[in-house]
Each structure stands twice: as structure tokens, then as C-alpha cells.
Short mmCIF file of C-alpha atoms in Angstrom, two decimals:
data_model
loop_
_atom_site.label_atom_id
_atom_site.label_comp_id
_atom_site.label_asym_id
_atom_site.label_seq_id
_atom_site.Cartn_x
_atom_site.Cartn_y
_atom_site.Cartn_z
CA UNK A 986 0.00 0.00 0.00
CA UNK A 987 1.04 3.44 -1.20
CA UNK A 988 1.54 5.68 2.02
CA UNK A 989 1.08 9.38 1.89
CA UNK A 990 1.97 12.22 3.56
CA UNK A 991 0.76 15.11 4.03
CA UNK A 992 2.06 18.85 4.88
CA UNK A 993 0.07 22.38 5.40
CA UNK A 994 2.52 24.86 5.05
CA UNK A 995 2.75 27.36 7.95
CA UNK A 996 4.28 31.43 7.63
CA UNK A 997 7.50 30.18 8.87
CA UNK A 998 8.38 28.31 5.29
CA UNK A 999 6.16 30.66 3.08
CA UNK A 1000 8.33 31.91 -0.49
CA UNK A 1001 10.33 28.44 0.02
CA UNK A 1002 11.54 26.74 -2.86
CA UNK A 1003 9.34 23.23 -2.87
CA UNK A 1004 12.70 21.31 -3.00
CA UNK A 1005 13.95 23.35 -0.19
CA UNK A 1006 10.90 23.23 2.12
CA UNK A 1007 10.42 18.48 1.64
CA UNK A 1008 13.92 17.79 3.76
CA UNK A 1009 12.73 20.17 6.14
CA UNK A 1010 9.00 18.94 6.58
CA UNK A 1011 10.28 15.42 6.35
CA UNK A 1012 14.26 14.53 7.34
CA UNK A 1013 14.36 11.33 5.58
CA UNK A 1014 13.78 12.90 2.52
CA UNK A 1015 17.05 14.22 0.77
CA UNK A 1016 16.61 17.18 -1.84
CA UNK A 1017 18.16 15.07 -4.18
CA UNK A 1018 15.30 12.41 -3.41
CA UNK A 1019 13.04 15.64 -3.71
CA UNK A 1020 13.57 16.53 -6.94
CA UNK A 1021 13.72 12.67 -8.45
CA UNK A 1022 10.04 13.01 -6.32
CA UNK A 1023 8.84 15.61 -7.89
CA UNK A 1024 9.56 14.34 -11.36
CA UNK A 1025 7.93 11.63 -11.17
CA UNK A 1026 4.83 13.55 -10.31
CA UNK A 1027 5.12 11.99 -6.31
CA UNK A 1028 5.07 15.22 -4.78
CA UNK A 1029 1.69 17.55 -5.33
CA UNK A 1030 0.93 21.39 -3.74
CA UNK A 1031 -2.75 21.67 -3.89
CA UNK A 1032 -3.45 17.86 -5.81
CA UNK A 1033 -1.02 19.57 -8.69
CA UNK A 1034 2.26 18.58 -9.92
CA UNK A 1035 4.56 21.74 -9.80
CA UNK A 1036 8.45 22.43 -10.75
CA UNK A 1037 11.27 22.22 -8.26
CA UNK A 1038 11.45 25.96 -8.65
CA UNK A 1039 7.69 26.31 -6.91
CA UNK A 1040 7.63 28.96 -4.27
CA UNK A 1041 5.34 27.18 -1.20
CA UNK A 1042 2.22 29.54 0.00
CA UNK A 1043 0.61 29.74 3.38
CA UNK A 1044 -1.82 26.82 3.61
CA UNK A 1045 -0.54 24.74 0.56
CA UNK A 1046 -1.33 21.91 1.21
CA UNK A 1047 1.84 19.08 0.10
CA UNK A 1048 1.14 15.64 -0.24
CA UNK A 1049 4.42 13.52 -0.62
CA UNK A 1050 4.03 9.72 -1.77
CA UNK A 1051 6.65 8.10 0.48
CA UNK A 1052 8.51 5.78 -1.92
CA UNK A 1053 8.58 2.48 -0.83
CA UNK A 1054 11.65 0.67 0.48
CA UNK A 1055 13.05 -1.59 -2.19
CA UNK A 1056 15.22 -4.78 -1.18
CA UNK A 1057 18.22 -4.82 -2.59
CA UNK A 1058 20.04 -7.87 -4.77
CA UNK A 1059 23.51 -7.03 -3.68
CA UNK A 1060 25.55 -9.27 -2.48
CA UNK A 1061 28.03 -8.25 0.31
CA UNK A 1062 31.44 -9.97 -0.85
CA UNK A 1063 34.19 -10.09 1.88
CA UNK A 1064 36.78 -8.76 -0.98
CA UNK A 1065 40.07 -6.98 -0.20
CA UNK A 1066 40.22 -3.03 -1.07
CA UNK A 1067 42.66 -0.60 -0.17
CA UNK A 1068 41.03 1.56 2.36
CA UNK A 1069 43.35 4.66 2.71
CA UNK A 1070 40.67 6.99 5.22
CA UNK A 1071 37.57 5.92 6.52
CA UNK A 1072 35.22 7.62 9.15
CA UNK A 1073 31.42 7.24 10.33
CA UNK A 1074 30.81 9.51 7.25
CA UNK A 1075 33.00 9.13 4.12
CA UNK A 1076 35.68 6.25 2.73
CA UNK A 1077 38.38 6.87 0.32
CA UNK A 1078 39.79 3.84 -1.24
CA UNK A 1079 42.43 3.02 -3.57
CA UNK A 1080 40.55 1.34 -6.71
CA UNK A 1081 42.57 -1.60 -8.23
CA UNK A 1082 42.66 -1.79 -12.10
CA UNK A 1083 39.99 -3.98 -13.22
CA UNK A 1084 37.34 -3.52 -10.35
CA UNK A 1085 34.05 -2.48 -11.63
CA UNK A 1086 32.77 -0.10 -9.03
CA UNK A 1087 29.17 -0.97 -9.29
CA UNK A 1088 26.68 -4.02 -10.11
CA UNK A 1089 25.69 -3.61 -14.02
CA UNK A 1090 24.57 -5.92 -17.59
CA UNK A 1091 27.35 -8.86 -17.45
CA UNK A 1092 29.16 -7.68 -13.51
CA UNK A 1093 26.72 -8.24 -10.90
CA UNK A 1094 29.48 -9.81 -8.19
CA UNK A 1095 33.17 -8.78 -7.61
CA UNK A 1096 32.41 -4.86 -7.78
CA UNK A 1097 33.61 -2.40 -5.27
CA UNK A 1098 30.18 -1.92 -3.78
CA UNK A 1099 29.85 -5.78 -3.21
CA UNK A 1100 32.96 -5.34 -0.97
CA UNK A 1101 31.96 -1.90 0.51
CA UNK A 1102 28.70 -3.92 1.56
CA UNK A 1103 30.38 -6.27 3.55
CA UNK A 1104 32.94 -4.21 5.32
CA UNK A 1105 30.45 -1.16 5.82
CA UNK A 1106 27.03 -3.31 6.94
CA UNK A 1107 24.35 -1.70 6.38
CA UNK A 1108 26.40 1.88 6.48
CA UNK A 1109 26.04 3.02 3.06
CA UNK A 1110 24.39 5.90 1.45
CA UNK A 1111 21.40 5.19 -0.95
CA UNK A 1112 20.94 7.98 -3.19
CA UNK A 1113 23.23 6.16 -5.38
CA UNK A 1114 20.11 3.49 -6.20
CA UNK A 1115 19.54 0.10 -5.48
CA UNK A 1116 22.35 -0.77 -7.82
CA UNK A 1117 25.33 1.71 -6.85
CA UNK A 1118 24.72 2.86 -3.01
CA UNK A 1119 27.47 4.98 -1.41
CA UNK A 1120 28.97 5.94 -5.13
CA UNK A 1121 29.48 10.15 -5.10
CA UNK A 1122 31.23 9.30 -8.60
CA UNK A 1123 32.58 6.56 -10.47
CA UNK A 1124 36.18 5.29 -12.01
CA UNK A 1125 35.89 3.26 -14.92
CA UNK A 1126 36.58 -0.33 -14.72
CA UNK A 1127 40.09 0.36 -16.28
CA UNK A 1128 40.78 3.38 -14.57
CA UNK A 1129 42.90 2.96 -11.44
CA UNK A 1130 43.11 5.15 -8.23
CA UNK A 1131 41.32 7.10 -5.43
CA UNK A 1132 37.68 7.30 -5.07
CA UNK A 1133 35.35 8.72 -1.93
CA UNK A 1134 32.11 6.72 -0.79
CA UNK A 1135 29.32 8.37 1.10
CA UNK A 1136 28.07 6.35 4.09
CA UNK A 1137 24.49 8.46 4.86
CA UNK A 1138 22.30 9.96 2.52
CA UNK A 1139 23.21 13.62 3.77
CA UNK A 1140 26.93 12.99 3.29
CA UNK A 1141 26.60 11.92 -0.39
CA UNK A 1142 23.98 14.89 -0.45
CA UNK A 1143 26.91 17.51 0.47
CA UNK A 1144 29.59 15.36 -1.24
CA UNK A 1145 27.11 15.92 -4.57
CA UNK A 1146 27.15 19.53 -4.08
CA UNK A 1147 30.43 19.51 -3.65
CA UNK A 1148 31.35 17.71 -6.73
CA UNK A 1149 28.76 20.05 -8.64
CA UNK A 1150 30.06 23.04 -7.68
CA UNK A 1151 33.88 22.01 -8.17
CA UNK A 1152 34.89 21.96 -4.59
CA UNK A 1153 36.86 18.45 -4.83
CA UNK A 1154 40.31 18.68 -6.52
CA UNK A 1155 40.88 15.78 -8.52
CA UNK A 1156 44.23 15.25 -10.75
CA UNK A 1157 44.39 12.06 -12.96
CA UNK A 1158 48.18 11.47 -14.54
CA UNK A 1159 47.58 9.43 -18.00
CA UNK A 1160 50.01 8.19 -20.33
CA UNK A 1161 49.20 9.48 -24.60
CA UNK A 1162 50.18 8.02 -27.67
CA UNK A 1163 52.17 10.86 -29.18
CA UNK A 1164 54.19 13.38 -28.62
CA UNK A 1165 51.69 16.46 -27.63
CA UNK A 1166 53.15 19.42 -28.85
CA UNK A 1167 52.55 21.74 -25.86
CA UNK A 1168 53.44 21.78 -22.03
CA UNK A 1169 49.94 23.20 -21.13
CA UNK A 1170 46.03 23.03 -22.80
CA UNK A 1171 42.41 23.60 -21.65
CA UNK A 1172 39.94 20.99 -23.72
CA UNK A 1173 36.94 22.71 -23.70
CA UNK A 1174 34.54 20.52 -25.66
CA UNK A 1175 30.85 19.51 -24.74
CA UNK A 1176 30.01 15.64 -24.42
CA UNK A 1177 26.90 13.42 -25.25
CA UNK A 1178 26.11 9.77 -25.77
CA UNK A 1179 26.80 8.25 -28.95
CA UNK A 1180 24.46 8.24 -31.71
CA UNK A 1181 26.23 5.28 -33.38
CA UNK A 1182 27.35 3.38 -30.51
CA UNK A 1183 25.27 3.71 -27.00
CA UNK A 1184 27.93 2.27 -24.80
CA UNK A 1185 30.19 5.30 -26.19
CA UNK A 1186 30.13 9.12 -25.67
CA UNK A 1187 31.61 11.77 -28.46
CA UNK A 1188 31.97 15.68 -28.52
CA UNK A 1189 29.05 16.99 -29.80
CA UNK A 1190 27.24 20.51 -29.89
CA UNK A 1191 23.97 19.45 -28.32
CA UNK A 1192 26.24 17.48 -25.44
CA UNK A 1193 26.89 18.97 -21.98
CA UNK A 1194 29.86 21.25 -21.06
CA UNK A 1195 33.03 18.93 -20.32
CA UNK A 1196 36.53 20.85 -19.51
CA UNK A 1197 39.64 19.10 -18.69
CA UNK A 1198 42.86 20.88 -17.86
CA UNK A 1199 45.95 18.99 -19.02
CA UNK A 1200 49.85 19.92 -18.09
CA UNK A 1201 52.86 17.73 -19.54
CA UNK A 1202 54.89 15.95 -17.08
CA UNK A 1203 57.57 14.26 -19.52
CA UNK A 1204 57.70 13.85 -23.37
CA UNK A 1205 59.00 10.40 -24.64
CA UNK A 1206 59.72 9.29 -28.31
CA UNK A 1207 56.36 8.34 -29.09
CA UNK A 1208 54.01 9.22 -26.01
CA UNK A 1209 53.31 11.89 -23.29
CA UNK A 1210 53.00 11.89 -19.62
CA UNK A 1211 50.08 13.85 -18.51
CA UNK A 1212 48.38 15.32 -15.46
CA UNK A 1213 44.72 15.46 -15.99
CA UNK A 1214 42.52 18.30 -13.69
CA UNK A 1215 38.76 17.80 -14.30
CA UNK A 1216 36.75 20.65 -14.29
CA UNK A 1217 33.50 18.73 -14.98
CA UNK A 1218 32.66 15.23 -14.60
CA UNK A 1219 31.06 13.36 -17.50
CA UNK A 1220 31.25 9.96 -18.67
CA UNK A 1221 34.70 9.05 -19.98
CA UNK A 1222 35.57 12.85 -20.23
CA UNK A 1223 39.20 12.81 -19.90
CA UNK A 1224 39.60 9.66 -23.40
CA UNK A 1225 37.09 10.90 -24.88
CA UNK A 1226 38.65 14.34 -24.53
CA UNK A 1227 41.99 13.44 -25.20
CA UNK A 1228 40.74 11.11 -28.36
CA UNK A 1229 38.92 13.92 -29.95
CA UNK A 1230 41.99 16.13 -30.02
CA UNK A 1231 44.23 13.72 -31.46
CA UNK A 1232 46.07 12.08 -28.81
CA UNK A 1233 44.28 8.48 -26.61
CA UNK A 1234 45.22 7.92 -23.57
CA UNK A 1235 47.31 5.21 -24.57
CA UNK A 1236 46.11 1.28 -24.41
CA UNK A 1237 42.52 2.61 -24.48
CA UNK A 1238 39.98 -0.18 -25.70
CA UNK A 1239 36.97 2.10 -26.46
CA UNK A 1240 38.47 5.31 -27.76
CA UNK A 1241 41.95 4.61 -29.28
CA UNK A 1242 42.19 2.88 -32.67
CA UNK A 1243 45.12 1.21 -31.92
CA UNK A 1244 45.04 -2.53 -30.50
CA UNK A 1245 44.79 -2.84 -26.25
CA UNK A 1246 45.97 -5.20 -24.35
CA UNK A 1247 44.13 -6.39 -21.41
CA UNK A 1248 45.28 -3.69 -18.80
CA UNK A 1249 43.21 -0.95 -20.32
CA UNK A 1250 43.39 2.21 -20.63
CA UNK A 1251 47.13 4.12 -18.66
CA UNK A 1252 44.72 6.28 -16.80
CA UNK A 1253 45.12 6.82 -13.20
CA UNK A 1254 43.01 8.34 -10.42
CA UNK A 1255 46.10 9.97 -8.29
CA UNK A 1256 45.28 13.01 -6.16
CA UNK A 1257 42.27 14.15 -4.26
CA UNK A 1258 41.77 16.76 -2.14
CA UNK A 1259 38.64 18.18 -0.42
CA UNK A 1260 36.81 19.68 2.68
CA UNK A 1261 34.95 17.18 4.88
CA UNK A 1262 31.48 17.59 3.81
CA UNK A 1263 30.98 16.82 7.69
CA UNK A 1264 34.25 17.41 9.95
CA UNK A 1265 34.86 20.36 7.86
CA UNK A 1266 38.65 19.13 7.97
CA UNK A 1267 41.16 19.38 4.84
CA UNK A 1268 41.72 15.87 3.45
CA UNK A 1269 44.34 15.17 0.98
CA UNK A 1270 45.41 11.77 -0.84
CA UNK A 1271 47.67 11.15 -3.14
CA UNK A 1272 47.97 7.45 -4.56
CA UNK A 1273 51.46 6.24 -6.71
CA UNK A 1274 51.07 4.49 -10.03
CA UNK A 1275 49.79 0.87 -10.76
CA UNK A 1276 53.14 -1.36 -10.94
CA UNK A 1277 52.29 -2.19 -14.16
CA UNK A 1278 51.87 1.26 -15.36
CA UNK A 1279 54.85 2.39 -13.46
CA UNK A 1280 56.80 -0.34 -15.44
CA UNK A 1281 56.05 0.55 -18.83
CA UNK A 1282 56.81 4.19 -18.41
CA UNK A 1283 60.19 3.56 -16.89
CA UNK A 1284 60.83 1.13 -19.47
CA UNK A 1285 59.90 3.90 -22.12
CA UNK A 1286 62.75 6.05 -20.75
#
């Protein structure tokens, strides 16, 4: 059975944004749960649907369809990740190459939420979804290095807003085939799925604004050392960035044209630094290489 609630609004909350005004009336309702809400029509002011921009008035009455708990198909996995900080709030881990971070088509076991399951209980944010709880952002499978996990709802909330309004540092370091001919470029270059290819993404006019700040750490014969700075965060932004201007991050299966081995792409999460959404403390990681990648570059000099 559906259950509803329902809300009169009072002078106290009068001109409040509906999205604003839910998490206040009701504290186990996240704005970012508000706004999926009110999209799907859950949320009414007066037995109308109305946008998240909706300014409440005195006696509107809100009705809020409480969504109903789902139960989840993940499978806690007792699997060994590098935990490098972990507190009642957040967890920062060091990603091995090759871990899928969440259950999807053809990986439903061995992902890093799997083992965050087991070693955090039942401590794990779930604005993610049913599928990806705890995940603030995501490496791909390929793509080794640091990553932060949200433990409650109002941690990955902050860590969200944080993320969206550029207040985590991130620096990737990626190895490119070529030689790029500068020490310093801005790719500037909006990104959208694929039209050809739906597992892919591609520059495109209609796509959303992507920037990626890239600085040259060492030239070699036939390939470039990078450090990666994301200003945005879409889908495979940095190789599809680095693709579209002429230069893959090296090994890449999806967007370099050259055969890969099985290692993937030479892309590595390596710094992070941010404000505790919670703590309010300065954290700051930094994770070395892969041994593999660290290998091949000193092998290149």
C-alpha cells in the first residue's frame, strides 16, 4: 500500500523553494530524493504537480508519496580493497585496475560496492540506487586510483554539491600516444552519448559542457605523460577528450584505434583533495602508479 503524507505549510516556510521546504517537513527525505520526487509527479501542492522551482504559499497543502523501500540484490562480498581513510561519514579507497565499481549488464558480483557492503554493513548511502549505493562518482573499470564513498544519505547529499560546484580537486596522470606538442592546454569541448554506438560518448554541440585541464609531465619518443585536472565530470571525459583532439590515452579499448591489451586504458586516479562535507577538515590523498603502469613508463625512458 502506497503511504502518503501530508504537509500544510505554515508562515514560517512561506516563499520556500518546494525542494527546499520536503527535507525540512520530512528529514528522511534528501533534496536530491526531492527533486527525483517531484519528477515523477510523487510530490503535489494543492493535488497539482509543480516544478522544483515552486515557491510554497501559506496553507498549501503538500502531499508527498513516500517511496517504498526496495530490497536490494547485492551481495556483500568479503573482498580486499585498499582503504586509505575511513570515518562514520565518508571512505576513500584506492581502486585496483579492473574492479568495476558498481553491479551492471554482465558484472553483478566482484564490484567495489559488493565489498563496501560487507565491510560497511548496512552503512552506506542510498541515493546512489539500489544498484550503486554509497557511489558520489565513479572510475571506470580500467581506470585505477582514489575514489570517496558516502556512508548516509546527507553525506553523499553535500559530497554531490560539492562535486557540482567544483569543490573536490581531482588530478588524474595518463600516459598518450604521441608526442603532444605543448606543455599546457584547456579541452573545452561539450560531451553526449553516442548516436552510433550507446555504450560510447563523443563531442558533440547538443552534449553537456566537459573541460579538462591537461599539463605535460615528460615527453618520450612516441608518447606523453600527462596530469589530468577535471573541471566537470562526464562519462569518460578525460579519453574521450583526449581522443577527440588527437592524442588516446594510450592502451585505451573504447576510444583509441590502436590494438589494447588487457590492462586498459594508462589512466590513473592519483590526487584528491577536499573539505569534509561533515568534519569540515582538509583531506588530501595522493595514490602512486599501478606497478604495471609504473613499469612501462620507466621502461619507455
Amino acid at each position: 500500500m502506497v503511504k502518503v503524507e501530508k504537509y500544510k505549510i505554515g508562515e514560517e516556510n512561506v516563499n520556500c523553494r518546494i525542494d527546499k521546504i520536503i527535507p525540512i517537513l520530512n528529514e528522511n527525505i534528501t533534496r536530491v530524493a526531492t527533486q527525483k520526487l517531484l519528477e515523477e509527479g510523487k510530490i503535489l501542492v494543492n493535488d497539482k504537480k509543480v516544478k522544483v522551482s515552486y515557491k510554497v504559499k501559506l496553507d498549501d497543502i503538500v502531499s508527498v508519496e513516500i517511496p517504498e523501500v526496495k530490497e536490494t540484490e547485492l551481495i556483500p562480498e568479503n573482498i580486499d580493497i585498499d582503504v586509505l581513510y575511513e570515518d562514520e561519514y565518508i571512505i576513500v579507497v584506492n581502486k585496483a585496475k579492473g574492479m568495476v565499481v558498481h553491479p551492471a549488464n554482465g558484472n553483478y558480483t566482484g564490484t567495489l560496492v559488493n565489498a563496501l557492503l560487507y565491510r560497511c554493513k548496512d552503512s552506506l548511502s542510498g541515493i546512489g540506487g539500489e544498484k550503486r549505493p554509497g557511489i558520489v562518482h565513479r572510475l571506470d573499470k580500467d581506470t585505477s586510483g582514489l575514489m570517496l564513498v558516502a556512508k548516509d544519505d546527507k553525506t553523499h547529499e553535500l559530497l554531490s554539491e560539492m562535486f557540482k560546484e567544483k569543490q573536490v580537486h581531482r588530478e588524474y596522470i595518463a600516459l598518450l600516444d604521441g608526442v603532444f606538442p605543448q606543455e599546457k592546454a584547456i579541452i573545452d569541448a561539450p560531451i553526449g552519448r553516442s548516436r552510433e554506438q550507446f555504450d560510447k560518448m563523443e563531442v558533440r554541440k547538443d552534449g553537456k559542457r566537459a573541460v579538462t585541464h591537461l599539463e605535460v609531465i615528460k615527453k618520450y619518443s612516441k608518447n606523453t605523460l600527462v596530469r589530468l585536472v577535471l573541471e566537470t565530470g562526464r562519462t569518460h571525459q578525460i579519453r574521450v577528450h583526449l581522443s577527440y583532439i588527437g592524442y588516446p590515452v594510450h592502451n585505451d579499448p573504447v576510444y583509441s584505434k590502436k590494438e589494447s591489451t588487457e590492462f586498459g586504458q594508462f589512466l590513473h586516479s592519483a590526487y584528491l583533495k577536499f573539505v569534509h562535507p561533515i568534519t569540515h577538515k582538509t583531506l588530501e590523498f595522493q595514490e602512486d602508479l599501478p606497478l604495471t603502469f609504473k613499469d612501462f613508463i620507466d621502461n619507455l625512458e
